[in-house]
Short mmCIF file of C-alpha atoms in Angstrom, two decimals:
data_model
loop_
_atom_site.label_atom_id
_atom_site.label_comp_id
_atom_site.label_asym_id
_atom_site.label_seq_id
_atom_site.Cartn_x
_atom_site.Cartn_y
_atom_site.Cartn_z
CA UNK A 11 134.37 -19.88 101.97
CA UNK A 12 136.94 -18.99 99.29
CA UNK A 13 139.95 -21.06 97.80
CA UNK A 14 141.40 -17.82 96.03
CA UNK A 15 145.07 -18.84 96.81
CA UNK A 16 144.36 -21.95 95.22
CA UNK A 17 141.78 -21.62 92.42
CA UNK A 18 142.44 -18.98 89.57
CA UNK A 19 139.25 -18.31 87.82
CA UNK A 20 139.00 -18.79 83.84
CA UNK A 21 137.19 -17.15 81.41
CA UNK A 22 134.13 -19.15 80.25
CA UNK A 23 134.21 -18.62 76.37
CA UNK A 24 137.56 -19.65 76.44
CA UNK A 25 137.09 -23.33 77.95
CA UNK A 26 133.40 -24.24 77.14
CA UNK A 27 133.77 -27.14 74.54
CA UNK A 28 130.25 -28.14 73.49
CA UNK A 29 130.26 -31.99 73.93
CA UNK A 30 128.84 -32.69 70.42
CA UNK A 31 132.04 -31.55 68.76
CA UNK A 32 133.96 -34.45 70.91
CA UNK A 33 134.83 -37.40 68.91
CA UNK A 34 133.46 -40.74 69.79
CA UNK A 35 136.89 -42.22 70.72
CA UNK A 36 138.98 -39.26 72.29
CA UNK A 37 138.27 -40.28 76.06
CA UNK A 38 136.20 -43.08 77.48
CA UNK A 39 135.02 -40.92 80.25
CA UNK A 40 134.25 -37.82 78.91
CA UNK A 41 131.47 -36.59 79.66
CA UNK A 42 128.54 -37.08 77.24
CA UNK A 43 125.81 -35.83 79.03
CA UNK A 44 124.49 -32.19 78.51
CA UNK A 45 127.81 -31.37 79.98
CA UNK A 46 127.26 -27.23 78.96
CA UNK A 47 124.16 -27.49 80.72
CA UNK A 48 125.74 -28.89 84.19
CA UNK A 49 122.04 -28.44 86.45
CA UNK A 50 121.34 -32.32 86.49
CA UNK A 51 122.21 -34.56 89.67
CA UNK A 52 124.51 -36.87 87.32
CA UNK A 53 128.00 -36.35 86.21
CA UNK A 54 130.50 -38.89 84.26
CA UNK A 55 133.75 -39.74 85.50
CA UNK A 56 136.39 -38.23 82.37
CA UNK A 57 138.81 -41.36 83.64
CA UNK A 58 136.02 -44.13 83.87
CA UNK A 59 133.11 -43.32 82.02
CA UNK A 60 130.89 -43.81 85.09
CA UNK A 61 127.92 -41.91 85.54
CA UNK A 62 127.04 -41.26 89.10
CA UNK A 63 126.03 -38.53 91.55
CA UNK A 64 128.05 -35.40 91.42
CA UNK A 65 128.43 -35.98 94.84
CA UNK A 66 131.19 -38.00 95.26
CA UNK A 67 133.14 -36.12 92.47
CA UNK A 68 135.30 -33.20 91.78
CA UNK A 69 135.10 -30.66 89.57
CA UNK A 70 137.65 -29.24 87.35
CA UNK A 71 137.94 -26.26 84.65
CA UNK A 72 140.73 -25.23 82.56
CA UNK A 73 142.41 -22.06 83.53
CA UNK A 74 143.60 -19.08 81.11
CA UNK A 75 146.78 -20.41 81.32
CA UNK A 76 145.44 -23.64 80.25
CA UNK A 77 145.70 -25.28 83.77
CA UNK A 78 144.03 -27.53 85.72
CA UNK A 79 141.61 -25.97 88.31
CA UNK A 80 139.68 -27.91 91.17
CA UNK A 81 136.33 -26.23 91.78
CA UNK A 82 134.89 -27.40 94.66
CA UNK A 83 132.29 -24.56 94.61
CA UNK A 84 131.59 -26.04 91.41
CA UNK A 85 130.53 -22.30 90.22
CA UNK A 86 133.43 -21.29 88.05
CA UNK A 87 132.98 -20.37 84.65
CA UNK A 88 133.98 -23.11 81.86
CA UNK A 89 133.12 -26.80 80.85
CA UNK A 90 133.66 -28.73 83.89
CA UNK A 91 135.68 -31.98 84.06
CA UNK A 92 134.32 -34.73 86.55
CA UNK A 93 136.58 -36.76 88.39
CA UNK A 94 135.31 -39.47 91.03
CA UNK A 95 136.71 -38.31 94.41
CA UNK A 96 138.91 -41.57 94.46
CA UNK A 97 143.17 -41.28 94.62
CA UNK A 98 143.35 -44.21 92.17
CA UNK A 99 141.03 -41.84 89.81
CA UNK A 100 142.70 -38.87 89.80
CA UNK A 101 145.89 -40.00 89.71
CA UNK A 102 145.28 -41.65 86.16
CA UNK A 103 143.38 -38.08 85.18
CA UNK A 104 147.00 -36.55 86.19
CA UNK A 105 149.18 -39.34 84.68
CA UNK A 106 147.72 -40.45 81.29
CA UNK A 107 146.41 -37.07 79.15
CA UNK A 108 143.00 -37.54 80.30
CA UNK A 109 142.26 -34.10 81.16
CA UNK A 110 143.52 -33.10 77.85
CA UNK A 111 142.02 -35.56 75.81
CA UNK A 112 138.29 -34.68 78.06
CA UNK A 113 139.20 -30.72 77.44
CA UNK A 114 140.28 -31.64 73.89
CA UNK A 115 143.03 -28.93 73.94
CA UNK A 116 146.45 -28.78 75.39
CA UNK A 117 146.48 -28.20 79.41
CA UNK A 118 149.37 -28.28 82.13
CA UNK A 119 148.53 -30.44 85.60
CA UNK A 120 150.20 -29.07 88.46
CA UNK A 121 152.30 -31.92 89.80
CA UNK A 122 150.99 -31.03 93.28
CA UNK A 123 147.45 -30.94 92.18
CA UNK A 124 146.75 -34.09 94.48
CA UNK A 125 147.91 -32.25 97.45
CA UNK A 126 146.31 -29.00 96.75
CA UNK A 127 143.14 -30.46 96.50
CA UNK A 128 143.55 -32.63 100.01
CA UNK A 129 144.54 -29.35 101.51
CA UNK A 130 141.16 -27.36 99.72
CA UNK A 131 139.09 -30.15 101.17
CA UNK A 132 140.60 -30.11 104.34
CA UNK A 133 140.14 -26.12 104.48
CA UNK A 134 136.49 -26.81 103.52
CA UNK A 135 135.57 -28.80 106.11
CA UNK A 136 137.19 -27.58 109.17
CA UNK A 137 135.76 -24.34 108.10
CA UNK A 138 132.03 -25.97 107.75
CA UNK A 139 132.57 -27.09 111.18
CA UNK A 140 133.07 -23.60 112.43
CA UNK A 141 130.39 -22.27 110.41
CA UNK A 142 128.20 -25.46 112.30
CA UNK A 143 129.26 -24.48 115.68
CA UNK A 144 128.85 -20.25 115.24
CA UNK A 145 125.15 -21.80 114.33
CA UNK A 146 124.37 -23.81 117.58
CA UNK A 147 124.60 -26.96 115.34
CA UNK A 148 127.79 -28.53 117.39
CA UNK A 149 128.35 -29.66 120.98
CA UNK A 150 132.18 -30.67 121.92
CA UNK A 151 133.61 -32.18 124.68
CA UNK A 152 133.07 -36.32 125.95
CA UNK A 153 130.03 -35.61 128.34
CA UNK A 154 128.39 -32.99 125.86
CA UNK A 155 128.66 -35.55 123.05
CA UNK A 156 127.28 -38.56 125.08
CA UNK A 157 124.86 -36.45 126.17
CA UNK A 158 123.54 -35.57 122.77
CA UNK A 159 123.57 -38.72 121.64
CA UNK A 160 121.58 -40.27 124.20
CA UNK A 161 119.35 -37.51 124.12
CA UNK A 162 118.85 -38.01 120.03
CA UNK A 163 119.39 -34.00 119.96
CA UNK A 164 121.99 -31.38 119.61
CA UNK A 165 121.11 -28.91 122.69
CA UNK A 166 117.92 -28.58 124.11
CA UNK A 167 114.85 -29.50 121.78
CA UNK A 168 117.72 -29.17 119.29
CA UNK A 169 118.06 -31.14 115.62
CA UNK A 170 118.92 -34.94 115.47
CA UNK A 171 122.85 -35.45 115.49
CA UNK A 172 124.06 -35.90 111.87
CA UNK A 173 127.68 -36.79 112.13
CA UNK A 174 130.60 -37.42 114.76
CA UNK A 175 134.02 -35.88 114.27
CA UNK A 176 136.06 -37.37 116.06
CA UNK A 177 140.24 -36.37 116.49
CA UNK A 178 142.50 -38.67 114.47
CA UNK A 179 145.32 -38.86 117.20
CA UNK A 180 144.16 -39.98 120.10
CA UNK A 181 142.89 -43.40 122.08
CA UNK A 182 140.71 -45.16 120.68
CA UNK A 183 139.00 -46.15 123.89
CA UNK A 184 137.03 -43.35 124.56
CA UNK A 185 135.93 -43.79 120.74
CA UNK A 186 134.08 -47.11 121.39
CA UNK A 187 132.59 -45.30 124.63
CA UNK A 188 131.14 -42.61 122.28
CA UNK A 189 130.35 -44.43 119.62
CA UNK A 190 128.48 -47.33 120.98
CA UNK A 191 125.85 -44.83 121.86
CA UNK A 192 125.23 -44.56 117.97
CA UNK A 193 126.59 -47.31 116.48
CA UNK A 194 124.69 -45.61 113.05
CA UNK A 195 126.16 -42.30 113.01
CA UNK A 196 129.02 -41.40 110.46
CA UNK A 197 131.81 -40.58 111.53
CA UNK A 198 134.78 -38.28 110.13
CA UNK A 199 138.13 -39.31 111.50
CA UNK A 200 140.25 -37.08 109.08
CA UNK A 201 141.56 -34.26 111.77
CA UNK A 202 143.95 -33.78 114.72
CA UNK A 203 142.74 -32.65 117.71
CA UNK A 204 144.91 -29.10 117.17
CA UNK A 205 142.32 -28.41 113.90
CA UNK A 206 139.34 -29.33 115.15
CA UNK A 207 139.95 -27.21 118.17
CA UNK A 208 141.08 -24.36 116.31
CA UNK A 209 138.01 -24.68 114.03
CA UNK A 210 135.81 -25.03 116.87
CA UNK A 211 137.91 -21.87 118.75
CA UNK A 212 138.62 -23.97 122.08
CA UNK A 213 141.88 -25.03 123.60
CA UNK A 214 141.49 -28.83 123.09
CA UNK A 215 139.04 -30.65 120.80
CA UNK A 216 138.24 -34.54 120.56
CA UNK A 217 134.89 -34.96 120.31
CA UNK A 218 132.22 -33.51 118.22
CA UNK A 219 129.07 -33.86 117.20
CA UNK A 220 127.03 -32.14 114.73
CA UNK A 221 123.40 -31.58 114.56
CA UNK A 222 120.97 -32.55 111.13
CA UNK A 223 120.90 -29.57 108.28
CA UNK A 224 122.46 -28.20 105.33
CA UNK A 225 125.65 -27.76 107.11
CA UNK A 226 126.08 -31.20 108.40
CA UNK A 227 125.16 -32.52 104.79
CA UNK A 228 128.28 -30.14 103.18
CA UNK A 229 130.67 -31.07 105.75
CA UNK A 230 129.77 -35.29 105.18
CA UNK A 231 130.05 -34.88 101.39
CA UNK A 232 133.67 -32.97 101.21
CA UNK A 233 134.83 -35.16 104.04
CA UNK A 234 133.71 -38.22 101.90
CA UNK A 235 135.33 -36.65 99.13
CA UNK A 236 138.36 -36.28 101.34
CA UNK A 237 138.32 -39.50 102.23
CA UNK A 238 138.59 -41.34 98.48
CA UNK A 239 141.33 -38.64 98.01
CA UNK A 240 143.43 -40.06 100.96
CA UNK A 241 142.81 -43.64 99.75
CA UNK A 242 142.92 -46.24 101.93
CA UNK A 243 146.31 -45.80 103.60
CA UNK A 244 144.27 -42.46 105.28
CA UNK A 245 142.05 -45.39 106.99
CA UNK A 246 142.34 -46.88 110.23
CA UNK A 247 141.47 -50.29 111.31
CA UNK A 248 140.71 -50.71 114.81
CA UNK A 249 139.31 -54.26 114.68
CA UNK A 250 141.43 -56.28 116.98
CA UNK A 251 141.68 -60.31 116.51
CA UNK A 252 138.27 -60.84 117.65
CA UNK A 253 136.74 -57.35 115.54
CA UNK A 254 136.89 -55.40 119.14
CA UNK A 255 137.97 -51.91 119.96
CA UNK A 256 140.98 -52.80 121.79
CA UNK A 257 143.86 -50.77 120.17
CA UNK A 258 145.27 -47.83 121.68
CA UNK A 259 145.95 -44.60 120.02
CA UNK A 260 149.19 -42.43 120.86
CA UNK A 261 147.89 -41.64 124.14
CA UNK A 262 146.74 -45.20 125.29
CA UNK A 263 144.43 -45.22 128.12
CA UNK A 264 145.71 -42.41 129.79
CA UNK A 265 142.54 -40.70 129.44
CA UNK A 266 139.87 -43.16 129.56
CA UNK A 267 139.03 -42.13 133.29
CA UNK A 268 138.90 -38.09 132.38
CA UNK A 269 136.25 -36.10 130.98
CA UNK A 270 137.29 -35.99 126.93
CA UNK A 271 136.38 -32.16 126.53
CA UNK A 272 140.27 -32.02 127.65
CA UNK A 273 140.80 -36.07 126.80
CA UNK A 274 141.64 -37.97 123.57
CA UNK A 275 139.36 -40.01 121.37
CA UNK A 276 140.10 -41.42 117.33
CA UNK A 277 137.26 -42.20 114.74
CA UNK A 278 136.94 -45.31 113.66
CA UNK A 279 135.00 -47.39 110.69
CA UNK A 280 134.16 -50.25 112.49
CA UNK A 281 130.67 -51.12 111.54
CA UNK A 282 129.30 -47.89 110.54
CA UNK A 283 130.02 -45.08 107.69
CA UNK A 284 132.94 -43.57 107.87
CA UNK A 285 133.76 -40.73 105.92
#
């Protein structure tokens, strides 16, 4: 998948500033780890200091033009600049010099660079979930879902299912009736109905699950990533007074009698991941 409208590569020579020549006190969180040799499962946070999996961060390289670029590939040339996937995080990275203190050279942050990276993320994992269902890896549709998940397997002898995606406008009625038959299962409640269908090429799109395997594990860690981007305003809380799922969506009940592969149906985070 490419980001070329978004992402301008940079020339590596340029960028790559060895981490010995940074002084002890020109960012708390830059990164002090063998950051020119970036193969190691642990990153550190250029706003917190944290080290952590590079999983739940972001990537960033300076551009020839001495911009900020997101690399969610993480495979463009340069010293890269980690960022925990959080909005509270990147927001001080883009408000307080901390890319340029971390880069220790001048660099210009696109005041957008919060929404172009939401929108990259997004891309990503719609498109994952295409590349999941040209695979055989996703079933859509209420029955085909329930199905699955009582069956513990994505078509016939197929994997485990790995994740539910479920549409972000709809009732959230159907959504306890597909979820309580995996109460464990993750589930990514990030896109309308119109973009999951559209990524799944059918008319109307709700429910979704997708099988175990590499693609399943992409899609969960740039939806997770989406997730700390949107901050908590993104969530939704379907608990009602006594924790129960008894708020509507947009569409109410309306479809609570129909078969969901043309219904309605929202994620929720009650009790389980949520991503």
């Amino acid at each position: 998948m490419t980001e070329r409208n978004d992402e301008r590569t940079p020339t590596a020579a340029a960028d790559a500033v060895p981490d010995q020549e940074l002084a002890q006190d020109d960012c708390a969180g830059t990164d002090r780890l063998p950051a020119d040799d970036e193969k190691g499962p642990l990153r550190r946070c250029i706003v917190s200091g944290t080290v952590g999996p590079k999983e739940g961060m972001i990537r960033f390289v300076i551009g020839p033009d001495g911009e900020v670029v997101p690399d969610l590939e993480e495979r463009l040339p340069g010293r890269g600049l980690w960022v925990t996937a959080d909005r509270d995080a990147l927001a001080k990275a883009m408000g307080k010099s901390v890319f340029a203190k971390a880069a220790r050279r001048a660099v210009k942050v696109p005041p957008d660079l919060a929404e172009r990276l939401e929108r990259l993320l997004e891309r990503r994992c719609l498109h994952a979930l295409g590349l999941a269902r040209r695979a055989g890896h996703v079933l859509a549709g209420y029955e085909k879902v329930r199905e699955a998940l009582r069956a513990n397997q994505v078509g016939r002898a197929g994997p485990p299912p790995s994740l539910l995606v479920e549409a972000a406008d709809g009732s959230l009625d159907q959504r306890g009736k597909v979820t309580a038959l995996a109460p464990s299962l993750p589930v990514i409640d990030l896109f309308e109905s119109a973009a999951m269908a559209a990524a799944l090429g059918r008319d109307h799109a709700v429910h979704a699950v997708v099988a175990r395997g590499r693609l399943a594990a992409g899609l969960a860690r740039d939806a997770a990533r989406l997730r700390g981007l949107k901050g908590p305003q993104g969530d939704l809380d379907l608990k009602g007074p006594q924790g129960d799922l008894d708020a509507k969506g947009p569409q109410g009940d309306r479809d609570a009698h129909h078969d969901s592969d043309k219904g309605w149906g929202v994620g929720d985070k009650a009790g389980r991941p949520a991503m």
